[in-house]
Short mmCIF file of C-alpha atoms in Angstrom, two decimals:
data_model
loop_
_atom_site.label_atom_id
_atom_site.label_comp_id
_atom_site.label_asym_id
_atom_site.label_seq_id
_atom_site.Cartn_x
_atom_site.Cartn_y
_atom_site.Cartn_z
CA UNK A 1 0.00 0.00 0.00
CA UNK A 2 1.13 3.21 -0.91
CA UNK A 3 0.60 6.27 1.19
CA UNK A 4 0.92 10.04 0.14
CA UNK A 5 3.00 12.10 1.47
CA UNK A 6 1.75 15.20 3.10
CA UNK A 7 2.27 18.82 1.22
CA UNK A 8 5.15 20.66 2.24
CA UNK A 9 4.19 23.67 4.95
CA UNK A 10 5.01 26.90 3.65
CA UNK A 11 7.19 28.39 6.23
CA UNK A 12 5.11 31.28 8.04
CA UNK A 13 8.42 33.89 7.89
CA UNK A 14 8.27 34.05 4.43
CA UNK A 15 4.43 33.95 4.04
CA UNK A 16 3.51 37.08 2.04
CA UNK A 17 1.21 39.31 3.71
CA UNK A 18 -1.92 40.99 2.11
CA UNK A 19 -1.42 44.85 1.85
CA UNK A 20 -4.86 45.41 3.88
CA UNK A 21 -2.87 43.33 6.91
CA UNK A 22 0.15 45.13 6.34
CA UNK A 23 -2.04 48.18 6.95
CA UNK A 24 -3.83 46.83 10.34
CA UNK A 25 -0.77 45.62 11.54
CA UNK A 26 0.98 49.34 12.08
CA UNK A 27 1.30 50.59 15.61
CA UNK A 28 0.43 54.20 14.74
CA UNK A 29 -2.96 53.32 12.69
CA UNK A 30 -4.85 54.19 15.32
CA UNK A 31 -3.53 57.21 16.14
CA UNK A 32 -3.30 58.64 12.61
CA UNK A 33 -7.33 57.74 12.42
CA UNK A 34 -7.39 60.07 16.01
CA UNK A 35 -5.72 62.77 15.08
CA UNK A 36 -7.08 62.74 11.63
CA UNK A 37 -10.82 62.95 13.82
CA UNK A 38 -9.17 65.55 16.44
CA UNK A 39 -7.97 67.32 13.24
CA UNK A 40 -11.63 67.50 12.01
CA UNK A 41 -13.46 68.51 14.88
CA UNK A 42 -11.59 71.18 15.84
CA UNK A 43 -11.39 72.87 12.52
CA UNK A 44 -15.32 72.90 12.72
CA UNK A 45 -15.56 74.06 16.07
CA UNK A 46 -12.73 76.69 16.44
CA UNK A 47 -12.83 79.15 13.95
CA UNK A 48 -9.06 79.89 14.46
CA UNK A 49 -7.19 76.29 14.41
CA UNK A 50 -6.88 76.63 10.44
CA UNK A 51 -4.62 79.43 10.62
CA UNK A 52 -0.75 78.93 9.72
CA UNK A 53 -0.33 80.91 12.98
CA UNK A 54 -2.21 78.71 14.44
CA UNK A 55 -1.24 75.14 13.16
CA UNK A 56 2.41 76.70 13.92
CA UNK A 57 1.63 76.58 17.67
CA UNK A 58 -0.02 73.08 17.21
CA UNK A 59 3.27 71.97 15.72
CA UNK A 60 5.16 73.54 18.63
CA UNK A 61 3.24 72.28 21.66
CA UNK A 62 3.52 68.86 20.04
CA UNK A 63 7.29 68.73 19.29
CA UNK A 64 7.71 70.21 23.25
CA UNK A 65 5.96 66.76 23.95
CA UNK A 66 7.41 64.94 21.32
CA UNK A 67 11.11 65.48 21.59
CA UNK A 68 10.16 63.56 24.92
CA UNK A 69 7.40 61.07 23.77
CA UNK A 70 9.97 59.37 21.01
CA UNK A 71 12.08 58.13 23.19
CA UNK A 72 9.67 57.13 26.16
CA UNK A 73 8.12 54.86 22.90
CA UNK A 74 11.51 53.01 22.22
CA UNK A 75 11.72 52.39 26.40
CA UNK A 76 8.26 51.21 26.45
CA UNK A 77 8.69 49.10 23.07
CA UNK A 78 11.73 47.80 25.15
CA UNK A 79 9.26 46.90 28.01
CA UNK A 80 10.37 49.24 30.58
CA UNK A 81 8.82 52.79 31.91
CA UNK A 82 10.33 55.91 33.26
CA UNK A 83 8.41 57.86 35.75
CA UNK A 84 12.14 60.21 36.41
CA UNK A 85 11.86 61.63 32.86
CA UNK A 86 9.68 64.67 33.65
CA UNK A 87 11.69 65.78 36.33
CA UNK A 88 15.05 65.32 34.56
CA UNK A 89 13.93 67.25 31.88
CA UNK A 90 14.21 70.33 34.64
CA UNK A 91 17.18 68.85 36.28
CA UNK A 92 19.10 69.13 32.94
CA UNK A 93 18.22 72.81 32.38
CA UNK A 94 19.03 73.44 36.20
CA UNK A 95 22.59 71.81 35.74
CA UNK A 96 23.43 74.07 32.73
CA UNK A 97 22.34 76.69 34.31
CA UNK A 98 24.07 76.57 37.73
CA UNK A 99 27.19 75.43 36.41
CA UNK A 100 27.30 78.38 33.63
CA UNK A 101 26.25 81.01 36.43
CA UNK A 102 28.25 79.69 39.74
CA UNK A 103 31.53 78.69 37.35
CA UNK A 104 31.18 81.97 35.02
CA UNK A 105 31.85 79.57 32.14
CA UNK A 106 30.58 80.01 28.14
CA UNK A 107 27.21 78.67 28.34
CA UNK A 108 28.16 76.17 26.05
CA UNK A 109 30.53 74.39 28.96
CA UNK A 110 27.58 74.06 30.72
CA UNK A 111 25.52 72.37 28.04
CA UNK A 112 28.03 70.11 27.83
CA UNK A 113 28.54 69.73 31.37
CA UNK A 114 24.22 68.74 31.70
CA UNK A 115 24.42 66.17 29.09
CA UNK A 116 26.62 64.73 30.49
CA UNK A 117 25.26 64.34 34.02
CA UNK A 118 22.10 63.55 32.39
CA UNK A 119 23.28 60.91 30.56
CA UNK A 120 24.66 59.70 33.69
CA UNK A 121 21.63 59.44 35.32
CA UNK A 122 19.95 57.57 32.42
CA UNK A 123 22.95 55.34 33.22
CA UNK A 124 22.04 54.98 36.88
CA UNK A 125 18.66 54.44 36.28
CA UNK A 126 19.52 51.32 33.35
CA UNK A 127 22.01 49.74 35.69
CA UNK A 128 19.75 49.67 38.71
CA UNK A 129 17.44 48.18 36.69
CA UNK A 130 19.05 45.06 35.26
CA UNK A 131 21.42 44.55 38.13
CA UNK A 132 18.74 44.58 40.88
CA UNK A 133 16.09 43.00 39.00
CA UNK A 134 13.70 45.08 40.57
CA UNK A 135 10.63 47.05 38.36
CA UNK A 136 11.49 50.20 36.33
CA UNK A 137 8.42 51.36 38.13
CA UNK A 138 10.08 51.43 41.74
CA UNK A 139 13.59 52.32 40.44
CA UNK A 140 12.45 55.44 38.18
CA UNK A 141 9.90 56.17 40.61
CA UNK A 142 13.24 56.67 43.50
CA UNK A 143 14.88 58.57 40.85
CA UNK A 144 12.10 60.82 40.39
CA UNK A 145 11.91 61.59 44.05
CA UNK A 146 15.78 61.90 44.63
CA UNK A 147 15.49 64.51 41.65
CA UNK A 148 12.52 66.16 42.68
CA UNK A 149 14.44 66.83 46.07
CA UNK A 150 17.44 67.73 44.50
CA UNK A 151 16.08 69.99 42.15
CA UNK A 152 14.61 72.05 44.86
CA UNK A 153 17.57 71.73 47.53
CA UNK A 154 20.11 72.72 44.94
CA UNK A 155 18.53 75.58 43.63
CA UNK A 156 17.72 76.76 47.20
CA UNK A 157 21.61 76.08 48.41
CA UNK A 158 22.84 77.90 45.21
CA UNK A 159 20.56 80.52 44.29
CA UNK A 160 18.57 81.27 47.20
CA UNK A 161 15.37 80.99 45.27
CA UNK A 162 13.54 78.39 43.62
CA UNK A 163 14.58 79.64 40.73
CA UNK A 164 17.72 79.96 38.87
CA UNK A 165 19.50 83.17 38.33
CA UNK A 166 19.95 84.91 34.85
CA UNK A 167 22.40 83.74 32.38
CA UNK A 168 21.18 86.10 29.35
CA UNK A 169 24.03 87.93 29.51
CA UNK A 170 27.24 85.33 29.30
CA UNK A 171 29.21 84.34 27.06
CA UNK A 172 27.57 81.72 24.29
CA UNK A 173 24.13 81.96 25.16
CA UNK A 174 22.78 83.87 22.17
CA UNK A 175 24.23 80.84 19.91
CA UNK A 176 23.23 78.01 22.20
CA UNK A 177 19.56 79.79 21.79
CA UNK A 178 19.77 79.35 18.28
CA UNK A 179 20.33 75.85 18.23
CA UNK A 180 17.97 75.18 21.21
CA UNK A 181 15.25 77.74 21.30
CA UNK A 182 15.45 79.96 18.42
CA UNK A 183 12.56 80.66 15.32
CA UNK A 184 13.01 80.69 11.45
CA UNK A 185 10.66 81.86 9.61
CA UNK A 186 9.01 79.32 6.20
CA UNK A 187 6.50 80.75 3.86
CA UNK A 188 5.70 83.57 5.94
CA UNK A 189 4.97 81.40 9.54
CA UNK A 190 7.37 81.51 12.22
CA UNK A 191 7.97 77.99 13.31
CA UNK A 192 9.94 77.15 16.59
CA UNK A 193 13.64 75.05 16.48
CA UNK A 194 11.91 72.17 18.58
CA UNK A 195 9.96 70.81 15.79
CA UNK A 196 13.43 70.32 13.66
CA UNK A 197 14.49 68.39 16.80
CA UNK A 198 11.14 66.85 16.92
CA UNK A 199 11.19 65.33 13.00
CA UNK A 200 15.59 64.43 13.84
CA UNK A 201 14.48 62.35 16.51
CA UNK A 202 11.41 60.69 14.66
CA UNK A 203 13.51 59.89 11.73
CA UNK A 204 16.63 58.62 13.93
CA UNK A 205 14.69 56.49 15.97
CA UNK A 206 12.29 55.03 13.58
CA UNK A 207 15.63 54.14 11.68
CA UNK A 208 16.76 52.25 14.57
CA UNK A 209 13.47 50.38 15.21
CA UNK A 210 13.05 49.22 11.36
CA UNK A 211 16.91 49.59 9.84
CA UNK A 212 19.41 48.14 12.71
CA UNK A 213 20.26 45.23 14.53
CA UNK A 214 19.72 47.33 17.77
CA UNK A 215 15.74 47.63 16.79
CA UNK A 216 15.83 43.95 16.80
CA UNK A 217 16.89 43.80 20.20
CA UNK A 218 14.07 46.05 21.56
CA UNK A 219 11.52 44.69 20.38
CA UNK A 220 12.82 41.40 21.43
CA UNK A 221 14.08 42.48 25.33
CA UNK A 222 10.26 43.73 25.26
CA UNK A 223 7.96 41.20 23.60
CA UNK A 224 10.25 37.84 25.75
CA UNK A 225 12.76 38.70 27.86
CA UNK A 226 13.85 35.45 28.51
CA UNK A 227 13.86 34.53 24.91
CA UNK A 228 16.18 37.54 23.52
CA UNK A 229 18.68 36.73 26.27
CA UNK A 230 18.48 32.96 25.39
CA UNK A 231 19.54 33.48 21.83
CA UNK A 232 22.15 36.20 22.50
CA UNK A 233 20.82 39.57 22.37
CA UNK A 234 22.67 42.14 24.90
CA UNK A 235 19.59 42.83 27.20
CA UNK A 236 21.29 44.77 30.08
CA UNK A 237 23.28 46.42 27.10
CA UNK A 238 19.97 47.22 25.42
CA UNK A 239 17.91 48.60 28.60
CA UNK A 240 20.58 50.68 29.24
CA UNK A 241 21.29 52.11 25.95
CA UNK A 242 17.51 52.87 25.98
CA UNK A 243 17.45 55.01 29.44
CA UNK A 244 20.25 56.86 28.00
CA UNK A 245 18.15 57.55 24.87
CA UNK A 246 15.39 59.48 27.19
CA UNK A 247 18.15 61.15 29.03
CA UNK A 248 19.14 62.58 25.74
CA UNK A 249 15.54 63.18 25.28
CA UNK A 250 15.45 65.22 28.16
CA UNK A 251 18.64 66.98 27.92
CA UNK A 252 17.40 68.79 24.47
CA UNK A 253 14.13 69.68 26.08
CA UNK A 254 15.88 70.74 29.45
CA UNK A 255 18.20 73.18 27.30
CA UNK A 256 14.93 74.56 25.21
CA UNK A 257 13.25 75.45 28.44
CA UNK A 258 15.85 77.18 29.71
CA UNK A 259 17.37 79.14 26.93
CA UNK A 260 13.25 79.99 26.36
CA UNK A 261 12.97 81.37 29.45
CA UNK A 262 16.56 81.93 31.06
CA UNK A 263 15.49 81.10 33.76
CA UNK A 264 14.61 77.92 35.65
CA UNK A 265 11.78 77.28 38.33
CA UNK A 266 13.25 73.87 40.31
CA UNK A 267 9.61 72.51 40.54
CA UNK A 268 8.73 72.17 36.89
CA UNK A 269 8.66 69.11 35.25
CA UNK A 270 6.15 66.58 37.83
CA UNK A 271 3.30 65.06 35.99
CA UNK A 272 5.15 65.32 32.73
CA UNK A 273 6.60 61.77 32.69
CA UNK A 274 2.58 60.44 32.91
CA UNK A 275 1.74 62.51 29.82
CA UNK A 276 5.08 61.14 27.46
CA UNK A 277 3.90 57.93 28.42
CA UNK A 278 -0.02 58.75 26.98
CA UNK A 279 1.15 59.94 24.24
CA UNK A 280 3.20 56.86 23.49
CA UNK A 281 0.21 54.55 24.45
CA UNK A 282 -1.80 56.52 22.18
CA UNK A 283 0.68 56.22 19.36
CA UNK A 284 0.09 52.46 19.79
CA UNK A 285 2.90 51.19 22.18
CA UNK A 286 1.71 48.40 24.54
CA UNK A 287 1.95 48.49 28.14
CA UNK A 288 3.72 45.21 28.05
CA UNK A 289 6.16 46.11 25.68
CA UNK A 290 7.19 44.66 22.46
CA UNK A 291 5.18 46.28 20.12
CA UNK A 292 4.87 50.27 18.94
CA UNK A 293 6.49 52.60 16.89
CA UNK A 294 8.24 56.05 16.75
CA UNK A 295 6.08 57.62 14.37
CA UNK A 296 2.79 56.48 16.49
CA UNK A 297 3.79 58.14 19.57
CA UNK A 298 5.17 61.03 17.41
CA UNK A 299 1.27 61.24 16.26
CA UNK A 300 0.25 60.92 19.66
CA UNK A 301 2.15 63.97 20.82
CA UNK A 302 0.40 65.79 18.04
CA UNK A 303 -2.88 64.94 19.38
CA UNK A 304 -1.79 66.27 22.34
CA UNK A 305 -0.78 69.68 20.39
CA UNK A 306 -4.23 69.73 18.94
CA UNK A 307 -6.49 68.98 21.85
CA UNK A 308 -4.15 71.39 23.90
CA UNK A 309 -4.24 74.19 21.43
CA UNK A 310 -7.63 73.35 20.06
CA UNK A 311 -9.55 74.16 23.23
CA UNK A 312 -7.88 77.66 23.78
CA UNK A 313 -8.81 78.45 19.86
CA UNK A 314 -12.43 77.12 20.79
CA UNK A 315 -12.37 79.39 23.46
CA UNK A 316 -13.64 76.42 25.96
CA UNK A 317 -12.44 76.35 29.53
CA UNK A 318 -8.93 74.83 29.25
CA UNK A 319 -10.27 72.86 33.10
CA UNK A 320 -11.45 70.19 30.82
CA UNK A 321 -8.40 69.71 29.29
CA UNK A 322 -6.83 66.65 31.46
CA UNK A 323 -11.11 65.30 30.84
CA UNK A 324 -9.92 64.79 27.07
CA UNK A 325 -6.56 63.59 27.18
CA UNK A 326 -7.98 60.95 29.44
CA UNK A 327 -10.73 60.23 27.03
CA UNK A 328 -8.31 60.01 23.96
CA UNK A 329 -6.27 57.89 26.15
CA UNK A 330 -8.99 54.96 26.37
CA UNK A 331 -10.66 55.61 23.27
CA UNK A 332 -7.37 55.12 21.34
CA UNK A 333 -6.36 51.99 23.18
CA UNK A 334 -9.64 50.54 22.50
CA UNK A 335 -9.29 51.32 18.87
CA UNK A 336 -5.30 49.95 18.89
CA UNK A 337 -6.62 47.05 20.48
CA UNK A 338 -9.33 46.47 17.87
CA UNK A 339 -6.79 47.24 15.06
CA UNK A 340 -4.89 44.04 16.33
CA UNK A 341 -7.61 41.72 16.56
CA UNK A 342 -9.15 42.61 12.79
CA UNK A 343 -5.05 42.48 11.52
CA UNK A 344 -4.89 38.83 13.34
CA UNK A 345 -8.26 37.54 12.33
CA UNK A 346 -7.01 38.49 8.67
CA UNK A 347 -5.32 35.38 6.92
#
């Protein structure tokens, strides 16, 4: 008797997907059909949101958010959180500014001087982290109390205040604005210099998620731990490397805020690190890591810009505010979460 043997199985890695799943299965495809409806309602119901002027401040608000919310995605694609990053945001404008002032130093030395401290605390916080074991909840949440003290001690020690003295007048500041805080002007709008370093970071990091070996890694230190380290990928390397990346984060925004303003109020900063991490969730990052994208949370930042913005150009009372980010927070999970199921039902 003769048998048949069975078909050969088509392997599933090479399985070509249908451009419909390809679609379903993005991160950010729920947030681009938010902000797309965020987009719409406001331009009916504020008369002013379709100005350049206007969408100009959008784009600013978000990138102020954004510059943040990129990175945050890549540590919550890696499977960790960082509830320090709001606070060291103001630490790393404090830094350059109390060095610069106290040292009389170029500005510029104390730029330098902040990223590298903040860097170094991104450092702290990564090593904790993988050689404790413990949750990136309870380590970042120490480091966000040790800064929140610090912040406030230092300033008090050094200047006095709770504020930082003025550094308008030294050396280098008037070029270090112009790289961190400065406006150019494009078809007749004045845009601000965050939302260069806004679209640098998206691009960078979305290179790194899709283009590089390192992207590899985070999605695989977030979506199985123990199955990246069991086939060789560097996961204390990769954790680390990824607290470093919001340190940068927060070292660009921490030099825009203060070479905005000059000056530095030590208590600025707390709540921030909840609303990088909406804006992430919103862009389609999971809680449990392994799965997201730059260019969602990017999107979700820019909801944030909208809503923020829209509801002063609607004239509404800006109280309700932290009502709709809230909102857009579950409505766009539930919709991310729907996008998933519909992508994985589709064979």
């Amino acid at each position: 008797m003769t048998t048949t043997a069975p078909e050969p199985r088509a392997d599933e890695r090479v399985l070509r997907a249908s451009p419909w799943k390809k679609l379903l299965g993005r991160p950010e495809l729920g947030s681009v059909v938010g902000a797309v409806a965020v987009f719409v309602f406001f331009a009916i119901f504020a008369d002013s949101f379709l100005r350049a002027t206007s969408l100009a401040t959008v784009l600013y608000a978000a990138s102020t958010l954004g510059i943040m919310a990129v990175p945050v995605a890549l540590l919550m694609i890696g499977g960790e959180f960082d509830l320090s990053a709001g606070v060291l945001v103001t630490s790393s404008a404090l830094i350059s500014s109390m060095f610069s002032y106290q040292m009389t130093a170029n500005t510029w030395v104390g730029v330098l001087v902040s990223l590298l401290v903040t860097l170094a605390i991104g450092v702290f916080n990564g090593v904790m982290l993988t050689r404790t074991r413990l949750p990136s909840f309870i380590i970042t949440l120490g480091t966000f109390l040790m800064l929140t003290g610090m912040n406030l001690g230092f300033t008090k020690l050094i200047s006095g205040t709770v504020s930082t003295k003025s550094i308008s007048d030294m050396e280098g500041f008037s070029s270090a604005k112009s790289v961190f805080a400065s406006t150019f002007t494009l078809g007749g709008v004045d845009f601000k210099i965050t939302i260069v370093w806004w679209l640098a970071l998206i691009l960078v990091a979305t290179w790194i998620l899709l283009r590089t070996r390192v992207g590899n890694w985070i999605f695989a230190v977030g979506g199985d731990l123990d199955a990246a380290r069991a086939v060789g990928v560097p996961v204390n390397k990769t954790k680390i490397g990824l607290y470093m990346g919001v340190a940068f984060g927060a070292w660009i925004s921490g030099q825009h805020l203060l070479f905005s303003y000059d000056v530095v109020q030590s208590g600025e900063g707390v709540g921030n690190e909840l609303i990088y991490i909406v804006a992430a969730v919103i862009g389609g990052c999971l809680i449990t890591g392994g799965y997201g994208s730059a260019v969602g949370a990017a999107i979700g930042a820019l909801i944030f810009g909208m809503t923020s913005k829209g509801i002063v150009f609607a004239e509404w009372n800006s109280d309700w505010f932290k009502f709709f980010l809230g909102a857009m927070l579950l409505l766009a999970t539930l919709l991310n979460h729907w996008v998933r199921k519909r992508a994985e039902a589709i064979k």
